[in-house]
Amino acid sequence: MLDNTRTENHLPAKPGVGYKPQHFAEILEAPDPVGWLEIHAENYMGDGGRPLAQLRHLSERFPISVHGVGLSIGGESALDADHLARLKHLVSWLNPASFSEHLAWSTHDSHFLNDLLPLPYTDATLTRVCDHIDQVQDLVGRRMLLENPSSYLAFAESSWSEPDFLREIARRTGCGLLLDVNNVFVSATNLDFLPQGYIDAYPLEHVGEIHLGGHDEDSDDHGHPLLIDSHGREVVDPVWALLDYVLDRSGPKPILIEWDTDVPDWPVLRAEAARAQQALERIPA
């Protein structure tokens, strides 16, 4: 359970973007409307070099969000001690405004799987995830945010809905939540539910950060639409509309534009951030 000795910083309720080194100079020269930057923790766990030098420089200008992709919070095995130690070192010197991870697993025994895999929402899984979050928060000394996954299948053994599962995790551990709106849209399309109904059930009071990204369109073996969370293109209009639905209920939040594959030139990414700024300006502070 979260205790009062843990650091709890906050991102500004402005657009942010996932930082890519090829944009370093342009971000410094013309950052507006970007108010903060996100990095993936695993890219900055080394001992030095240009990436860390650039990150130190950026951290003097921008709030930084550290987003982990390799802890395997939902894995059955114990969390990797070396990974945790390197994460603690990064968070200690960088002192980010936010730290987050995924509700997923990516390890089995000593093997690391290059994907974020879904979990059944059962009491046993809930206990395991909460124990792992408590361990991480105790080690790094700060509150973390947990991101909802994009789903391509549902587990028959699940006894919790995803919003209720996340609400209970937040209640037991004191962690916050990272609401990925594109993931909600992807899951709703793939599993045939209304994304607005998901948002209505979601514990928005725990949200410390919102993510937006692009997805690819495909179809399953039966010809039904299948969306893939690719982070490789612009955010589509229905996801922007779902963001408006969220903000009408939550109020202004930090909004990240994720674009991790086929990364565009800076003006394209900046234009996506400008659209997020427009969405925020609709909402009373």
mmCIF file of C-alpha atoms in Angstrom:
data_model
loop_
_atom_site.group_PDB
_atom_site.id
_atom_site.type_symbol
_atom_site.label_atom_id
_atom_site.label_comp_id
_atom_site.label_asym_id
_atom_site.label_seq_id
_atom_site.Cartn_x
_atom_site.Cartn_y
_atom_site.Cartn_z
ATOM 1 C CA MET A 1 0.000 0.000 0.000
ATOM 2 C CA LEU A 2 1.234 3.512 -0.831
ATOM 3 C CA ASP A 3 2.807 5.296 2.122
ATOM 4 C CA ASN A 4 3.489 8.962 2.746
ATOM 5 C CA THR A 5 7.272 8.657 2.328
ATOM 6 C CA ARG A 6 7.021 8.078 -1.424
ATOM 7 C CA THR A 7 7.586 10.913 -3.875
ATOM 8 C CA GLU A 8 4.572 11.922 -5.941
ATOM 9 C CA ASN A 9 5.410 14.406 -8.679
ATOM 10 C CA HIS A 10 2.996 15.529 -11.370
ATOM 11 C CA LEU A 11 3.112 16.276 -15.064
ATOM 12 C CA PRO A 12 1.477 19.487 -16.313
ATOM 13 C CA ALA A 13 -1.926 19.170 -17.976
ATOM 14 C CA LYS A 14 -0.362 19.828 -21.376
ATOM 15 C CA PRO A 15 0.560 17.755 -24.433
ATOM 16 C CA GLY A 16 3.734 15.689 -24.320
ATOM 17 C CA VAL A 17 5.496 13.541 -26.898
ATOM 18 C CA GLY A 18 7.610 10.421 -26.789
ATOM 19 C CA TYR A 19 11.184 11.656 -27.169
ATOM 20 C CA LYS A 20 13.211 10.444 -30.137
ATOM 21 C CA PRO A 21 16.897 11.481 -30.492
ATOM 22 C CA GLN A 22 16.443 12.643 -34.097
ATOM 23 C CA HIS A 23 14.157 15.399 -32.787
ATOM 24 C CA PHE A 24 16.584 16.699 -30.133
ATOM 25 C CA ALA A 25 17.610 19.967 -31.804
ATOM 26 C CA GLU A 26 14.119 20.821 -33.075
ATOM 27 C CA ILE A 27 12.540 20.220 -29.677
ATOM 28 C CA LEU A 28 14.923 22.703 -28.125
ATOM 29 C CA GLU A 29 14.429 25.262 -30.899
ATOM 30 C CA ALA A 30 10.629 25.098 -31.246
ATOM 31 C CA PRO A 31 8.998 23.031 -28.507
ATOM 32 C CA ASP A 32 5.532 24.611 -28.456
ATOM 33 C CA PRO A 33 2.956 23.209 -27.810
ATOM 34 C CA VAL A 34 4.876 20.350 -26.186
ATOM 35 C CA GLY A 35 5.016 20.767 -22.421
ATOM 36 C CA TRP A 36 6.772 17.549 -21.407
ATOM 37 C CA LEU A 37 8.578 14.498 -22.788
ATOM 38 C CA GLU A 38 8.364 10.748 -22.243
ATOM 39 C CA ILE A 39 11.250 8.290 -22.419
ATOM 40 C CA HIS A 40 11.244 4.500 -22.247
ATOM 41 C CA ALA A 41 13.171 3.502 -19.144
ATOM 42 C CA GLU A 42 15.019 0.635 -20.794
ATOM 43 C CA ASN A 43 16.669 2.998 -23.311
ATOM 44 C CA TYR A 44 18.399 4.952 -20.529
ATOM 45 C CA MET A 45 19.696 2.323 -18.130
ATOM 46 C CA GLY A 46 23.314 2.485 -19.344
ATOM 47 C CA ASP A 47 26.215 4.256 -17.674
ATOM 48 C CA GLY A 48 26.751 7.189 -20.031
ATOM 49 C CA GLY A 49 27.112 8.333 -23.611
ATOM 50 C CA ARG A 50 25.139 10.708 -25.818
ATOM 51 C CA PRO A 51 21.648 9.411 -24.878
ATOM 52 C CA LEU A 52 22.125 10.187 -21.195
ATOM 53 C CA ALA A 53 23.830 13.498 -21.952
ATOM 54 C CA GLN A 54 20.872 14.552 -24.098
ATOM 55 C CA LEU A 55 18.402 13.379 -21.466
ATOM 56 C CA ARG A 56 20.157 15.371 -18.740
ATOM 57 C CA HIS A 57 19.977 18.461 -20.942
ATOM 58 C CA LEU A 58 16.304 17.944 -21.761
ATOM 59 C CA SER A 59 15.431 17.367 -18.104
ATOM 60 C CA GLU A 60 16.596 20.916 -17.375
ATOM 61 C CA ARG A 61 13.973 22.250 -19.809
ATOM 62 C CA PHE A 62 11.073 19.807 -19.612
ATOM 63 C CA PRO A 63 9.279 17.603 -17.087
ATOM 64 C CA ILE A 64 10.129 13.993 -17.960
ATOM 65 C CA SER A 65 7.870 10.950 -17.793
ATOM 66 C CA VAL A 66 9.631 7.579 -17.475
ATOM 67 C CA HIS A 67 7.608 4.788 -19.078
ATOM 68 C CA GLY A 68 8.749 1.225 -18.397
ATOM 69 C CA VAL A 69 8.161 -1.574 -20.879
ATOM 70 C CA GLY A 70 10.159 -4.434 -19.353
ATOM 71 C CA LEU A 71 9.235 -4.987 -15.706
ATOM 72 C CA SER A 72 6.640 -7.673 -16.479
ATOM 73 C CA ILE A 73 4.360 -6.504 -13.674
ATOM 74 C CA GLY A 74 1.911 -9.315 -14.387
ATOM 75 C CA GLY A 75 4.462 -12.099 -14.764
ATOM 76 C CA GLU A 76 4.319 -15.194 -12.598
ATOM 77 C CA SER A 77 8.050 -15.024 -11.817
ATOM 78 C CA ALA A 78 9.658 -12.665 -9.337
ATOM 79 C CA LEU A 79 10.598 -9.257 -10.717
ATOM 80 C CA ASP A 80 14.128 -9.137 -12.084
ATOM 81 C CA ALA A 81 16.419 -7.708 -9.373
ATOM 82 C CA ASP A 82 18.982 -6.302 -11.807
ATOM 83 C CA HIS A 83 16.302 -4.562 -13.857
ATOM 84 C CA LEU A 84 14.824 -3.076 -10.691
ATOM 85 C CA ALA A 85 18.231 -1.819 -9.537
ATOM 86 C CA ARG A 86 18.894 -0.090 -12.860
ATOM 87 C CA LEU A 87 15.406 1.399 -12.833
ATOM 88 C CA LYS A 88 15.949 2.732 -9.314
ATOM 89 C CA HIS A 89 19.235 4.343 -10.378
ATOM 90 C CA LEU A 90 17.579 6.053 -13.368
ATOM 91 C CA VAL A 91 14.652 7.344 -11.357
ATOM 92 C CA SER A 92 16.935 8.521 -8.536
ATOM 93 C CA TRP A 93 19.139 10.803 -10.635
ATOM 94 C CA LEU A 94 16.483 11.912 -13.143
ATOM 95 C CA ASN A 95 13.710 12.567 -10.587
ATOM 96 C CA PRO A 96 10.982 12.341 -13.243
ATOM 97 C CA ALA A 97 7.588 13.954 -12.964
ATOM 98 C CA SER A 98 5.936 10.580 -13.646
ATOM 99 C CA PHE A 99 6.819 6.893 -13.735
ATOM 100 C CA SER A 100 4.570 4.274 -15.334
ATOM 101 C CA GLU A 101 4.391 0.650 -16.445
ATOM 102 C CA HIS A 102 1.992 -1.713 -18.216
ATOM 103 C CA LEU A 103 -0.636 -4.121 -16.946
ATOM 104 C CA ALA A 104 0.996 -6.996 -18.841
ATOM 105 C CA TRP A 105 3.637 -9.707 -18.652
ATOM 106 C CA SER A 106 6.704 -10.239 -20.837
ATOM 107 C CA THR A 107 8.865 -12.806 -19.050
ATOM 108 C CA HIS A 108 8.788 -16.554 -18.460
ATOM 109 C CA ASP A 109 11.409 -18.126 -16.205
ATOM 110 C CA SER A 110 14.653 -16.517 -17.438
ATOM 111 C CA HIS A 111 13.329 -15.674 -20.887
ATOM 112 C CA PHE A 112 12.292 -12.173 -21.977
ATOM 113 C CA LEU A 113 9.541 -11.970 -24.598
ATOM 114 C CA ASN A 114 9.550 -8.973 -26.925
ATOM 115 C CA ASP A 115 5.873 -8.204 -26.395
ATOM 116 C CA LEU A 116 3.422 -7.008 -23.751
ATOM 117 C CA LEU A 117 1.082 -9.929 -23.179
ATOM 118 C CA PRO A 118 -2.407 -9.830 -21.602
ATOM 119 C CA LEU A 119 -3.529 -11.261 -18.278
ATOM 120 C CA PRO A 120 -6.651 -13.025 -17.058
ATOM 121 C CA TYR A 121 -8.440 -10.826 -14.553
ATOM 122 C CA THR A 122 -8.706 -13.209 -11.609
ATOM 123 C CA ASP A 123 -8.197 -12.901 -7.855
ATOM 124 C CA ALA A 124 -4.860 -14.691 -8.122
ATOM 125 C CA THR A 125 -3.634 -12.350 -10.845
ATOM 126 C CA LEU A 126 -4.837 -9.357 -8.863
ATOM 127 C CA THR A 127 -2.818 -10.404 -5.816
ATOM 128 C CA ARG A 128 0.315 -11.001 -7.902
ATOM 129 C CA VAL A 129 0.070 -7.679 -9.712
ATOM 130 C CA CYS A 130 -0.503 -5.772 -6.474
ATOM 131 C CA ASP A 131 2.459 -7.481 -4.802
ATOM 132 C CA HIS A 132 4.704 -6.527 -7.727
ATOM 133 C CA ILE A 133 3.490 -2.926 -7.740
ATOM 134 C CA ASP A 134 4.105 -2.645 -3.999
ATOM 135 C CA GLN A 135 7.632 -3.951 -4.539
ATOM 136 C CA VAL A 136 8.345 -1.445 -7.304
ATOM 137 C CA GLN A 137 6.898 1.514 -5.425
ATOM 138 C CA ASP A 138 8.810 0.601 -2.274
ATOM 139 C CA LEU A 139 12.068 0.299 -4.193
ATOM 140 C CA VAL A 140 11.888 3.470 -6.282
ATOM 141 C CA GLY A 141 10.274 5.459 -3.485
ATOM 142 C CA ARG A 142 7.500 6.934 -5.566
ATOM 143 C CA ARG A 143 4.017 6.330 -6.853
ATOM 144 C CA MET A 144 3.755 4.624 -10.232
ATOM 145 C CA LEU A 145 1.010 4.698 -12.846
ATOM 146 C CA LEU A 146 -0.354 1.515 -14.425
ATOM 147 C CA GLU A 147 -1.464 1.472 -18.084
ATOM 148 C CA ASN A 148 -4.477 -0.405 -19.432
ATOM 149 C CA PRO A 149 -3.552 -2.835 -22.232
ATOM 150 C CA SER A 150 -4.717 -3.185 -25.820
ATOM 151 C CA SER A 151 -6.524 -6.523 -26.056
ATOM 152 C CA TYR A 152 -6.998 -8.997 -28.881
ATOM 153 C CA LEU A 153 -8.748 -11.743 -26.917
ATOM 154 C CA ALA A 154 -10.658 -12.224 -23.684
ATOM 155 C CA PHE A 155 -9.890 -14.901 -21.091
ATOM 156 C CA ALA A 156 -12.759 -17.204 -20.159
ATOM 157 C CA GLU A 157 -11.473 -17.421 -16.585
ATOM 158 C CA SER A 158 -11.586 -13.662 -15.976
ATOM 159 C CA SER A 159 -13.873 -12.813 -13.073
ATOM 160 C CA TRP A 160 -13.259 -9.034 -13.045
ATOM 161 C CA SER A 161 -13.978 -6.434 -15.680
ATOM 162 C CA GLU A 162 -10.873 -4.494 -16.684
ATOM 163 C CA PRO A 163 -12.030 -1.163 -15.184
ATOM 164 C CA ASP A 164 -12.919 -2.844 -11.878
ATOM 165 C CA PHE A 165 -9.626 -4.750 -11.887
ATOM 166 C CA LEU A 166 -7.682 -1.503 -12.323
ATOM 167 C CA ARG A 167 -9.790 0.265 -9.706
ATOM 168 C CA GLU A 168 -9.029 -2.474 -7.171
ATOM 169 C CA ILE A 169 -5.305 -2.385 -7.969
ATOM 170 C CA ALA A 170 -5.277 1.365 -7.334
ATOM 171 C CA ARG A 171 -7.203 0.907 -4.083
ATOM 172 C CA ARG A 172 -4.897 -1.808 -2.738
ATOM 173 C CA THR A 173 -1.548 -0.316 -3.776
ATOM 174 C CA GLY A 174 -2.159 3.423 -3.952
ATOM 175 C CA CYS A 175 -0.774 3.490 -7.487
ATOM 176 C CA GLY A 176 -2.206 5.809 -10.108
ATOM 177 C CA LEU A 177 -3.475 4.896 -13.555
ATOM 178 C CA LEU A 178 -2.362 5.735 -17.068
ATOM 179 C CA LEU A 179 -5.343 5.739 -19.412
ATOM 180 C CA ASP A 180 -4.370 4.840 -22.977
ATOM 181 C CA VAL A 181 -7.370 5.990 -25.003
ATOM 182 C CA ASN A 182 -6.171 4.299 -28.184
ATOM 183 C CA ASN A 183 -5.868 1.018 -26.281
ATOM 184 C CA VAL A 184 -9.489 1.373 -25.175
ATOM 185 C CA PHE A 185 -10.596 1.943 -28.767
ATOM 186 C CA VAL A 186 -8.509 -0.983 -30.041
ATOM 187 C CA SER A 187 -9.834 -3.342 -27.363
ATOM 188 C CA ALA A 188 -13.430 -2.197 -27.871
ATOM 189 C CA THR A 189 -13.235 -2.875 -31.604
ATOM 190 C CA ASN A 190 -11.512 -6.234 -31.209
ATOM 191 C CA LEU A 191 -13.732 -7.482 -28.369
ATOM 192 C CA ASP A 192 -16.958 -5.805 -29.525
ATOM 193 C CA PHE A 193 -17.868 -3.474 -26.677
ATOM 194 C CA LEU A 194 -18.650 0.236 -26.535
ATOM 195 C CA PRO A 195 -15.562 2.317 -25.672
ATOM 196 C CA GLN A 196 -17.756 4.994 -24.061
ATOM 197 C CA GLY A 197 -19.181 2.377 -21.709
ATOM 198 C CA TYR A 198 -15.639 1.372 -20.735
ATOM 199 C CA ILE A 199 -14.818 5.008 -19.950
ATOM 200 C CA ASP A 200 -18.023 5.368 -17.921
ATOM 201 C CA ALA A 201 -16.879 2.417 -15.757
ATOM 202 C CA TYR A 202 -13.219 3.473 -15.559
ATOM 203 C CA PRO A 203 -11.885 5.053 -12.317
ATOM 204 C CA LEU A 204 -10.923 8.389 -13.880
ATOM 205 C CA GLU A 205 -10.198 9.855 -10.455
ATOM 206 C CA HIS A 206 -6.946 7.838 -10.390
ATOM 207 C CA VAL A 207 -5.690 8.924 -13.833
ATOM 208 C CA GLY A 208 -2.400 10.810 -13.805
ATOM 209 C CA GLU A 209 -1.645 10.633 -17.530
ATOM 210 C CA ILE A 210 -3.388 9.931 -20.838
ATOM 211 C CA HIS A 211 -1.815 8.303 -23.911
ATOM 212 C CA LEU A 212 -2.822 8.595 -27.557
ATOM 213 C CA GLY A 213 -1.308 6.677 -30.450
ATOM 214 C CA GLY A 214 -1.974 5.289 -33.868
ATOM 215 C CA HIS A 215 -3.088 1.780 -34.781
ATOM 216 C CA ASP A 216 -3.127 -0.418 -37.860
ATOM 217 C CA GLU A 217 -6.262 -1.973 -39.338
ATOM 218 C CA ASP A 218 -6.533 -5.656 -40.233
ATOM 219 C CA SER A 219 -9.173 -8.386 -40.088
ATOM 220 C CA ASP A 220 -9.381 -11.715 -38.281
ATOM 221 C CA ASP A 221 -9.989 -15.150 -39.805
ATOM 222 C CA HIS A 222 -13.735 -14.457 -39.891
ATOM 223 C CA GLY A 223 -13.424 -11.104 -41.650
ATOM 224 C CA HIS A 224 -14.152 -9.052 -38.543
ATOM 225 C CA PRO A 225 -12.157 -5.844 -37.953
ATOM 226 C CA LEU A 226 -8.927 -6.348 -36.007
ATOM 227 C CA LEU A 227 -6.959 -3.334 -34.798
ATOM 228 C CA ILE A 228 -3.261 -3.550 -33.901
ATOM 229 C CA ASP A 229 -1.758 -1.077 -31.431
ATOM 230 C CA SER A 230 1.290 -0.156 -33.535
ATOM 231 C CA HIS A 231 2.230 3.412 -32.501
ATOM 232 C CA GLY A 232 3.231 3.861 -36.132
ATOM 233 C CA ARG A 233 0.861 6.474 -37.533
ATOM 234 C CA GLU A 234 -1.290 9.467 -36.638
ATOM 235 C CA VAL A 235 -4.151 9.267 -34.142
ATOM 236 C CA VAL A 236 -7.436 8.562 -35.952
ATOM 237 C CA ASP A 237 -10.526 10.741 -35.619
ATOM 238 C CA PRO A 238 -12.591 8.248 -33.546
ATOM 239 C CA VAL A 239 -9.805 8.141 -30.951
ATOM 240 C CA TRP A 240 -9.703 11.948 -30.815
ATOM 241 C CA ALA A 241 -13.480 11.875 -30.267
ATOM 242 C CA LEU A 242 -13.038 9.337 -27.462
ATOM 243 C CA LEU A 243 -10.422 11.622 -25.905
ATOM 244 C CA ASP A 244 -13.005 14.424 -25.873
ATOM 245 C CA TYR A 245 -15.418 12.036 -24.139
ATOM 246 C CA VAL A 246 -12.774 11.296 -21.484
ATOM 247 C CA LEU A 247 -11.786 14.925 -20.904
ATOM 248 C CA ASP A 248 -15.430 15.980 -20.520
ATOM 249 C CA ARG A 249 -15.546 13.611 -17.528
ATOM 250 C CA SER A 250 -12.035 13.871 -16.114
ATOM 251 C CA GLY A 251 -11.066 17.488 -16.719
ATOM 252 C CA PRO A 252 -7.651 18.457 -18.144
ATOM 253 C CA LYS A 253 -4.918 15.823 -17.945
ATOM 254 C CA PRO A 254 -1.378 15.414 -19.304
ATOM 255 C CA ILE A 255 -1.741 13.901 -22.802
ATOM 256 C CA LEU A 256 1.062 12.003 -24.526
ATOM 257 C CA ILE A 257 1.358 11.465 -28.276
ATOM 258 C CA GLU A 258 3.034 8.075 -28.828
ATOM 259 C CA TRP A 259 4.753 7.419 -32.171
ATOM 260 C CA ASP A 260 7.381 4.683 -31.842
ATOM 261 C CA THR A 261 7.647 3.087 -35.298
ATOM 262 C CA ASP A 262 7.966 4.806 -38.693
ATOM 263 C CA VAL A 263 8.719 7.932 -36.672
ATOM 264 C CA PRO A 264 7.844 11.069 -38.655
ATOM 265 C CA ASP A 265 9.677 14.365 -38.948
ATOM 266 C CA TRP A 266 9.251 16.728 -36.026
ATOM 267 C CA PRO A 267 6.578 18.992 -37.631
ATOM 268 C CA VAL A 268 4.232 16.006 -38.014
ATOM 269 C CA LEU A 269 4.607 14.975 -34.385
ATOM 270 C CA ARG A 270 4.319 18.567 -33.266
ATOM 271 C CA ALA A 271 1.040 18.911 -35.208
ATOM 272 C CA GLU A 272 -0.395 15.932 -33.310
ATOM 273 C CA ALA A 273 0.600 17.621 -30.044
ATOM 274 C CA ALA A 274 -1.116 20.813 -31.249
ATOM 275 C CA ARG A 275 -4.327 18.861 -31.792
ATOM 276 C CA ALA A 276 -4.083 17.523 -28.232
ATOM 277 C CA GLN A 277 -3.654 21.121 -27.037
ATOM 278 C CA GLN A 278 -6.862 22.058 -28.848
ATOM 279 C CA ALA A 279 -8.680 19.221 -27.068
ATOM 280 C CA LEU A 280 -7.414 20.509 -23.711
ATOM 281 C CA GLU A 281 -8.444 24.080 -24.471
ATOM 282 C CA ARG A 282 -12.066 22.923 -24.803
ATOM 283 C CA ILE A 283 -12.114 21.845 -21.170
ATOM 284 C CA PRO A 284 -12.435 24.293 -18.245
ATOM 285 C CA ALA A 285 -9.369 24.156 -15.986
#
